[in-house]
mmCIF file of C-alpha atoms in Angstrom:
data_model
loop_
_atom_site.group_PDB
_atom_site.id
_atom_site.type_symbol
_atom_site.label_atom_id
_atom_site.label_comp_id
_atom_site.label_asym_id
_atom_site.label_seq_id
_atom_site.Cartn_x
_atom_site.Cartn_y
_atom_site.Cartn_z
ATOM 1 C CA MET Z 1 171.319 146.453 6.291
ATOM 2 C CA ALA Z 2 167.806 147.870 6.118
ATOM 3 C CA ARG Z 3 164.744 147.795 8.287
ATOM 4 C CA THR Z 4 162.115 145.238 7.157
ATOM 5 C CA GLN Z 5 159.136 146.969 5.616
ATOM 6 C CA LEU Z 6 155.969 146.588 7.789
ATOM 7 C CA LYS Z 7 153.576 144.625 5.587
ATOM 8 C CA THR Z 8 151.717 142.218 7.812
ATOM 9 C CA LEU Z 9 150.263 142.879 11.241
ATOM 10 C CA LEU Z 10 148.354 140.754 13.739
ATOM 11 C CA TYR Z 11 146.022 142.536 16.130
ATOM 12 C CA VAL Z 12 144.835 140.604 19.198
ATOM 13 C CA ASP Z 13 141.941 141.726 21.374
ATOM 14 C CA ASP Z 14 138.964 139.937 22.882
ATOM 15 C CA GLU Z 15 136.717 142.933 22.297
ATOM 16 C CA PRO Z 16 135.148 142.796 18.782
ATOM 17 C CA ASP Z 17 134.377 146.507 18.692
ATOM 18 C CA ILE Z 18 138.039 147.442 19.249
ATOM 19 C CA ARG Z 19 139.271 144.863 16.746
ATOM 20 C CA GLN Z 20 136.976 146.489 14.104
ATOM 21 C CA ILE Z 21 138.145 149.944 14.965
ATOM 22 C CA VAL Z 22 141.708 148.959 14.785
ATOM 23 C CA GLU Z 23 141.164 147.220 11.460
ATOM 24 C CA MET Z 24 139.516 150.387 10.076
ATOM 25 C CA ALA Z 25 142.140 152.616 11.534
ATOM 26 C CA LEU Z 26 145.081 150.641 10.231
ATOM 27 C CA GLY Z 27 143.353 150.171 6.945
ATOM 28 C CA LEU Z 28 144.098 153.887 6.406
ATOM 29 C CA ALA Z 29 147.723 152.949 5.944
ATOM 30 C CA GLY Z 30 146.997 151.187 2.717
ATOM 31 C CA GLY Z 31 149.000 148.124 1.655
ATOM 32 C CA LEU Z 32 149.182 146.800 5.195
ATOM 33 C CA SER Z 33 147.782 143.346 5.607
ATOM 34 C CA ILE Z 34 145.894 143.178 8.926
ATOM 35 C CA GLN Z 35 144.752 139.954 10.606
ATOM 36 C CA THR Z 36 142.926 139.774 13.907
ATOM 37 C CA ALA Z 37 142.686 137.255 16.738
ATOM 38 C CA GLU Z 38 140.354 137.303 19.694
ATOM 39 C CA SER Z 39 142.573 135.585 22.265
ATOM 40 C CA GLY Z 40 146.166 134.970 23.146
ATOM 41 C CA GLY Z 41 145.952 131.332 22.214
ATOM 42 C CA GLN Z 42 144.461 132.073 18.796
ATOM 43 C CA ALA Z 43 147.204 134.667 18.367
ATOM 44 C CA LEU Z 44 149.936 132.125 18.910
ATOM 45 C CA GLU Z 45 148.346 129.735 16.388
ATOM 46 C CA LEU Z 46 147.937 132.494 13.810
ATOM 47 C CA ALA Z 47 151.379 133.838 14.368
ATOM 48 C CA ARG Z 48 152.919 130.429 13.688
ATOM 49 C CA THR Z 49 151.327 130.292 10.228
ATOM 50 C CA LEU Z 50 151.281 134.006 9.297
ATOM 51 C CA ARG Z 51 154.634 135.014 10.696
ATOM 52 C CA PRO Z 52 153.476 138.654 10.904
ATOM 53 C CA ASP Z 53 155.948 141.531 10.913
ATOM 54 C CA LEU Z 54 154.344 142.957 14.037
ATOM 55 C CA VAL Z 55 151.850 141.954 16.672
ATOM 56 C CA LEU Z 56 149.607 144.441 18.478
ATOM 57 C CA LEU Z 57 148.473 142.838 21.777
ATOM 58 C CA ASP Z 58 145.709 143.878 24.136
ATOM 59 C CA VAL Z 59 146.873 143.465 27.705
ATOM 60 C CA MET Z 60 143.811 142.369 29.556
ATOM 61 C CA MET Z 61 142.138 139.345 27.988
ATOM 62 C CA PRO Z 62 140.563 136.357 29.564
ATOM 63 C CA GLY Z 63 142.651 133.216 29.425
ATOM 64 C CA LEU Z 64 146.048 134.105 28.087
ATOM 65 C CA ASP Z 65 146.511 137.769 28.760
ATOM 66 C CA GLY Z 66 148.817 139.999 26.628
ATOM 67 C CA PRO Z 67 151.958 139.639 28.835
ATOM 68 C CA GLU Z 68 151.613 135.875 29.001
ATOM 69 C CA THR Z 69 151.104 135.697 25.282
ATOM 70 C CA LEU Z 70 154.274 137.717 24.770
ATOM 71 C CA ARG Z 71 156.185 135.445 27.224
ATOM 72 C CA ARG Z 72 155.027 132.368 25.123
ATOM 73 C CA MET Z 73 156.070 134.077 21.888
ATOM 74 C CA ARG Z 74 159.485 134.753 23.249
ATOM 75 C CA ALA Z 75 159.827 131.130 24.239
ATOM 76 C CA GLU Z 76 159.222 129.904 20.735
ATOM 77 C CA PRO Z 77 162.138 130.265 18.455
ATOM 78 C CA THR Z 78 159.963 130.920 15.355
ATOM 79 C CA LEU Z 79 158.047 133.673 17.071
ATOM 80 C CA ALA Z 80 160.645 135.050 19.404
ATOM 81 C CA ALA Z 81 161.898 137.834 17.227
ATOM 82 C CA ILE Z 82 158.468 139.262 16.179
ATOM 83 C CA PRO Z 83 158.127 142.732 17.688
ATOM 84 C CA VAL Z 84 155.170 143.261 19.912
ATOM 85 C CA ILE Z 85 153.335 146.468 20.823
ATOM 86 C CA PHE Z 86 150.927 146.443 23.750
ATOM 87 C CA MET Z 87 147.670 148.396 23.596
ATOM 88 C CA THR Z 88 146.255 149.048 26.921
ATOM 89 C CA ALA Z 89 144.313 151.402 29.250
ATOM 90 C CA LYS Z 90 147.017 150.544 31.853
ATOM 91 C CA SER Z 91 149.511 153.043 30.689
ATOM 92 C CA LEU Z 92 150.929 154.501 33.918
ATOM 93 C CA PRO Z 93 154.722 154.935 33.758
ATOM 94 C CA GLN Z 94 155.426 151.963 36.013
ATOM 95 C CA GLU Z 95 153.159 149.796 33.935
ATOM 96 C CA VAL Z 96 154.753 150.929 30.688
ATOM 97 C CA ALA Z 97 158.207 150.168 32.204
ATOM 98 C CA ARG Z 98 156.978 146.725 33.086
ATOM 99 C CA PHE Z 99 155.825 146.030 29.521
ATOM 100 C CA HIS Z 100 159.194 147.174 28.177
ATOM 101 C CA GLU Z 101 160.944 144.785 30.553
ATOM 102 C CA LEU Z 102 158.849 142.069 29.250
ATOM 103 C CA GLY Z 103 160.219 142.795 25.787
ATOM 104 C CA ALA Z 104 157.561 144.998 24.217
ATOM 105 C CA LEU Z 105 158.622 147.345 21.437
ATOM 106 C CA GLY Z 106 156.230 149.942 22.862
ATOM 107 C CA VAL Z 107 152.830 150.782 24.316
ATOM 108 C CA ILE Z 108 149.909 152.502 22.779
ATOM 109 C CA ALA Z 109 147.420 153.859 25.328
ATOM 110 C CA LYS Z 110 143.792 153.096 25.089
ATOM 111 C CA PRO Z 111 141.536 154.897 24.253
ATOM 112 C CA PHE Z 112 143.466 155.750 21.134
ATOM 113 C CA ASP Z 113 142.637 158.219 18.362
ATOM 114 C CA PRO Z 114 141.753 156.084 15.262
ATOM 115 C CA MET Z 115 142.972 158.793 13.011
ATOM 116 C CA ARG Z 116 146.380 158.726 14.614
ATOM 117 C CA LEU Z 117 146.844 154.969 15.162
ATOM 118 C CA VAL Z 118 148.774 154.438 11.909
ATOM 119 C CA HIS Z 119 151.221 157.165 12.820
ATOM 120 C CA GLN Z 120 151.678 155.692 16.360
ATOM 121 C CA VAL Z 121 152.309 152.162 15.072
ATOM 122 C CA PHE Z 122 154.715 153.202 12.341
ATOM 123 C CA SER Z 123 156.594 155.528 14.757
ATOM 124 C CA LEU Z 124 157.173 152.662 17.095
ATOM 125 C CA TRP Z 125 158.117 150.347 14.142
ATOM 126 C CA ASP Z 126 160.674 152.889 13.055
ATOM 127 C CA THR Z 127 162.386 152.644 16.463
ATOM 128 C CA LEU Z 128 163.352 148.969 15.627
ATOM 129 C CA PRO Z 129 166.999 148.565 15.118
ATOM 130 C CA GLU Z 130 167.964 148.129 11.504
ATOM 131 C CA ARG Z 131 168.375 144.594 10.498
ATOM 132 C CA ALA Z 132 168.819 142.432 7.430
ATOM 133 C CA THR Z 133 165.744 142.484 5.215
ATOM 134 C CA LEU Z 134 164.228 139.012 5.414
ATOM 135 C CA MET M 1 141.074 134.271 12.823
ATOM 136 C CA THR M 2 137.954 136.317 13.446
ATOM 137 C CA ASP M 3 135.224 136.435 10.874
ATOM 138 C CA THR M 4 133.975 140.009 10.723
ATOM 139 C CA SER M 5 132.207 139.570 7.393
ATOM 140 C CA ASP M 6 128.813 140.457 8.829
ATOM 141 C CA THR M 7 129.815 143.256 11.149
ATOM 142 C CA GLY M 8 133.245 144.295 9.926
ATOM 143 C CA PRO M 9 134.314 147.504 8.380
ATOM 144 C CA GLN M 10 132.102 148.525 5.510
ATOM 145 C CA PRO M 11 134.052 149.651 2.379
ATOM 146 C CA GLY M 12 133.144 153.139 1.206
ATOM 147 C CA LEU M 13 132.152 154.604 4.554
ATOM 148 C CA GLU M 14 134.336 157.135 6.215
ATOM 149 C CA ILE M 15 135.913 155.968 9.434
ATOM 150 C CA GLN M 16 133.784 158.422 11.476
ATOM 151 C CA ASP M 17 130.602 156.994 9.929
ATOM 152 C CA GLN M 18 131.825 153.446 10.695
ATOM 153 C CA LEU M 19 132.589 154.525 14.344
ATOM 154 C CA ARG M 20 129.048 155.915 14.619
ATOM 155 C CA ILE M 21 127.493 152.672 13.410
ATOM 156 C CA LEU M 22 129.650 150.660 15.766
ATOM 157 C CA GLY M 23 128.827 153.051 18.564
ATOM 158 C CA GLY M 24 125.113 152.441 18.133
ATOM 159 C CA LYS M 25 125.677 148.721 18.376
ATOM 160 C CA PHE M 26 127.767 149.180 21.504
ATOM 161 C CA LEU M 27 125.025 151.207 23.172
ATOM 162 C CA SER M 28 122.400 148.498 22.394
ATOM 163 C CA ARG M 29 124.665 145.802 23.661
ATOM 164 C CA THR M 30 125.599 147.819 26.807
ATOM 165 C CA ARG M 31 121.908 148.299 27.522
ATOM 166 C CA ASP M 32 121.508 144.467 27.475
ATOM 167 C CA GLN M 33 124.600 144.012 29.570
ATOM 168 C CA THR M 34 123.359 146.367 32.276
ATOM 169 C CA ALA M 35 120.251 144.168 32.538
ATOM 170 C CA GLN M 36 122.491 141.181 32.925
ATOM 171 C CA LEU M 37 124.535 142.912 35.529
ATOM 172 C CA ARG M 38 121.391 143.709 37.527
ATOM 173 C CA GLN M 39 120.217 140.136 37.263
ATOM 174 C CA TRP M 40 123.616 138.918 38.353
ATOM 175 C CA LEU M 41 123.605 141.073 41.478
ATOM 176 C CA ARG M 42 120.013 140.005 42.259
ATOM 177 C CA ASP M 43 120.897 136.307 41.976
ATOM 178 C CA LEU M 44 124.181 136.412 43.918
ATOM 179 C CA PRO M 45 124.944 133.211 45.666
ATOM 180 C CA HIS M 46 126.252 134.175 49.096
ATOM 181 C CA GLY M 47 129.808 133.475 50.084
ATOM 182 C CA ALA M 48 131.622 132.480 46.893
ATOM 183 C CA GLU M 49 130.748 134.998 44.165
ATOM 184 C CA PRO M 50 132.857 134.626 41.101
ATOM 185 C CA LEU M 51 133.784 138.267 40.415
ATOM 186 C CA ALA M 52 135.819 137.767 37.283
ATOM 187 C CA PRO M 53 132.878 137.896 34.888
ATOM 188 C CA LEU M 54 131.722 141.174 36.446
ATOM 189 C CA GLU M 55 135.198 142.602 36.110
ATOM 190 C CA GLU M 56 135.396 141.470 32.432
ATOM 191 C CA ILE M 57 132.073 143.106 31.510
ATOM 192 C CA ALA M 58 132.964 146.346 33.313
ATOM 193 C CA HIS M 59 136.393 146.346 31.666
ATOM 194 C CA LYS M 60 134.928 145.966 28.239
ATOM 195 C CA ILE M 61 132.305 148.658 28.702
ATOM 196 C CA HIS M 62 135.000 150.909 30.132
ATOM 197 C CA GLY M 63 137.321 150.502 27.175
ATOM 198 C CA SER M 64 134.823 150.478 24.304
ATOM 199 C CA GLY M 65 132.827 153.387 25.911
ATOM 200 C CA ALA M 66 136.017 155.531 25.877
ATOM 201 C CA MET M 67 136.757 154.510 22.263
ATOM 202 C CA PHE M 68 133.318 155.545 21.079
ATOM 203 C CA GLY M 69 133.408 158.847 22.952
ATOM 204 C CA PHE M 70 130.852 157.873 25.579
ATOM 205 C CA ALA M 71 132.811 159.358 28.452
ATOM 206 C CA ALA M 72 130.081 159.086 31.192
ATOM 207 C CA ILE M 73 129.524 155.423 30.342
ATOM 208 C CA SER M 74 133.162 154.681 30.352
ATOM 209 C CA THR M 75 133.758 156.475 33.658
ATOM 210 C CA CYS M 76 130.964 154.654 35.363
ATOM 211 C CA ALA M 77 132.075 151.251 34.064
ATOM 212 C CA GLY M 78 135.660 152.154 35.031
ATOM 213 C CA GLU M 79 134.558 152.851 38.502
ATOM 214 C CA MET M 80 132.867 149.477 38.641
ATOM 215 C CA GLU M 81 135.977 147.783 37.238
ATOM 216 C CA SER M 82 138.192 149.326 39.874
ATOM 217 C CA LEU M 83 135.884 148.424 42.583
ATOM 218 C CA VAL M 84 135.752 144.734 41.531
ATOM 219 C CA GLU M 85 139.488 144.657 40.855
ATOM 220 C CA GLY M 86 140.035 145.784 44.445
ATOM 221 C CA LEU M 87 137.745 143.025 45.751
ATOM 222 C CA ILE M 88 139.483 140.408 43.689
ATOM 223 C CA ALA M 89 142.930 141.599 44.783
ATOM 224 C CA ALA M 90 141.902 141.560 48.422
ATOM 225 C CA LYS M 91 140.174 138.236 47.984
ATOM 226 C CA ALA M 92 137.137 139.878 49.549
ATOM 227 C CA SER M 93 133.595 138.726 49.102
ATOM 228 C CA LEU M 94 130.735 141.015 48.454
ATOM 229 C CA ASP M 95 129.095 142.536 51.575
ATOM 230 C CA ALA M 96 125.760 144.302 51.532
ATOM 231 C CA SER M 97 127.220 147.749 51.218
ATOM 232 C CA THR M 98 129.328 146.837 48.164
ATOM 233 C CA ILE M 99 126.400 145.167 46.524
ATOM 234 C CA GLN M 100 124.443 148.362 47.143
ATOM 235 C CA ARG M 101 127.254 150.396 45.579
ATOM 236 C CA LEU M 102 127.450 148.091 42.611
ATOM 237 C CA ASN M 103 123.702 148.336 42.169
ATOM 238 C CA GLY M 104 124.042 152.065 42.265
ATOM 239 C CA LEU M 105 126.672 151.999 39.504
ATOM 240 C CA VAL M 106 124.462 149.768 37.377
ATOM 241 C CA ASP M 107 121.653 152.340 37.832
ATOM 242 C CA GLN M 108 124.029 155.085 36.750
ATOM 243 C CA LEU M 109 125.312 153.022 33.854
ATOM 244 C CA GLU M 110 121.729 152.423 32.700
ATOM 245 C CA ARG M 111 120.944 156.109 32.851
ATOM 246 C CA CYS M 112 124.030 157.050 30.911
ATOM 247 C CA VAL M 113 123.280 154.464 28.187
ATOM 248 C CA GLN M 114 119.721 155.688 27.879
ATOM 249 C CA GLU M 115 120.839 159.342 27.600
ATOM 250 C CA ALA M 116 123.349 158.393 24.886
ATOM 251 C CA LEU M 117 120.662 156.492 23.033
ATOM 252 C CA ASP M 118 118.195 159.399 23.336
ATOM 253 C CA THR M 119 120.698 161.885 21.889
ATOM 254 C CA ARG M 120 121.460 159.845 18.758
#
């Protein structure tokens, strides 16, 4: 048994500036394929075709917000197992606890340091239980 | 999928340079948005104001401002966001004093944006 290597990541945020910063910051990892979506609905569509290893979800978005997007992912057998990390300014302990209850792998607080984002993402990725390599 | 071909990360530039470029665009856009906010407050229909768009704009400025290191802009927008969030949660409509407070925050936001632009 081994942990799947993190190769593909989907970042979802309605704010174009933040999407660009995240793309740049995660680009520092090298070898990581990063796709972006601007809404929860678009994320679900993309996730069905891309089957990313990991999804980073903004919490507060118009339409489908992050928690609702996660709930819908968990309800779809093909998406249910994809780990999700929330990125949010709402990172008080009780809010973080609620996100974990929803099934999130972890929470990264906004604003984040672009130079540390790769480390934060991979640190959370490394907390995944080991599983058979797909 | 989002097409960021025009405005996306530019290869060859260091991340701090990219952030600076994006920060400049953010300031220009926020200056325009403060004008929209002012107009929105001026044209308010009485009784049934849809507050969600105001909350959305304030939330974006709050978040992006912090990301680009514009603390004063972010704080001001955050105050606006909290105020509007509270109104939405309480299902309250805008009274004269709240409108005055929001106008004050727009004034403050405008000043912060101009100061940030002046120092670039």
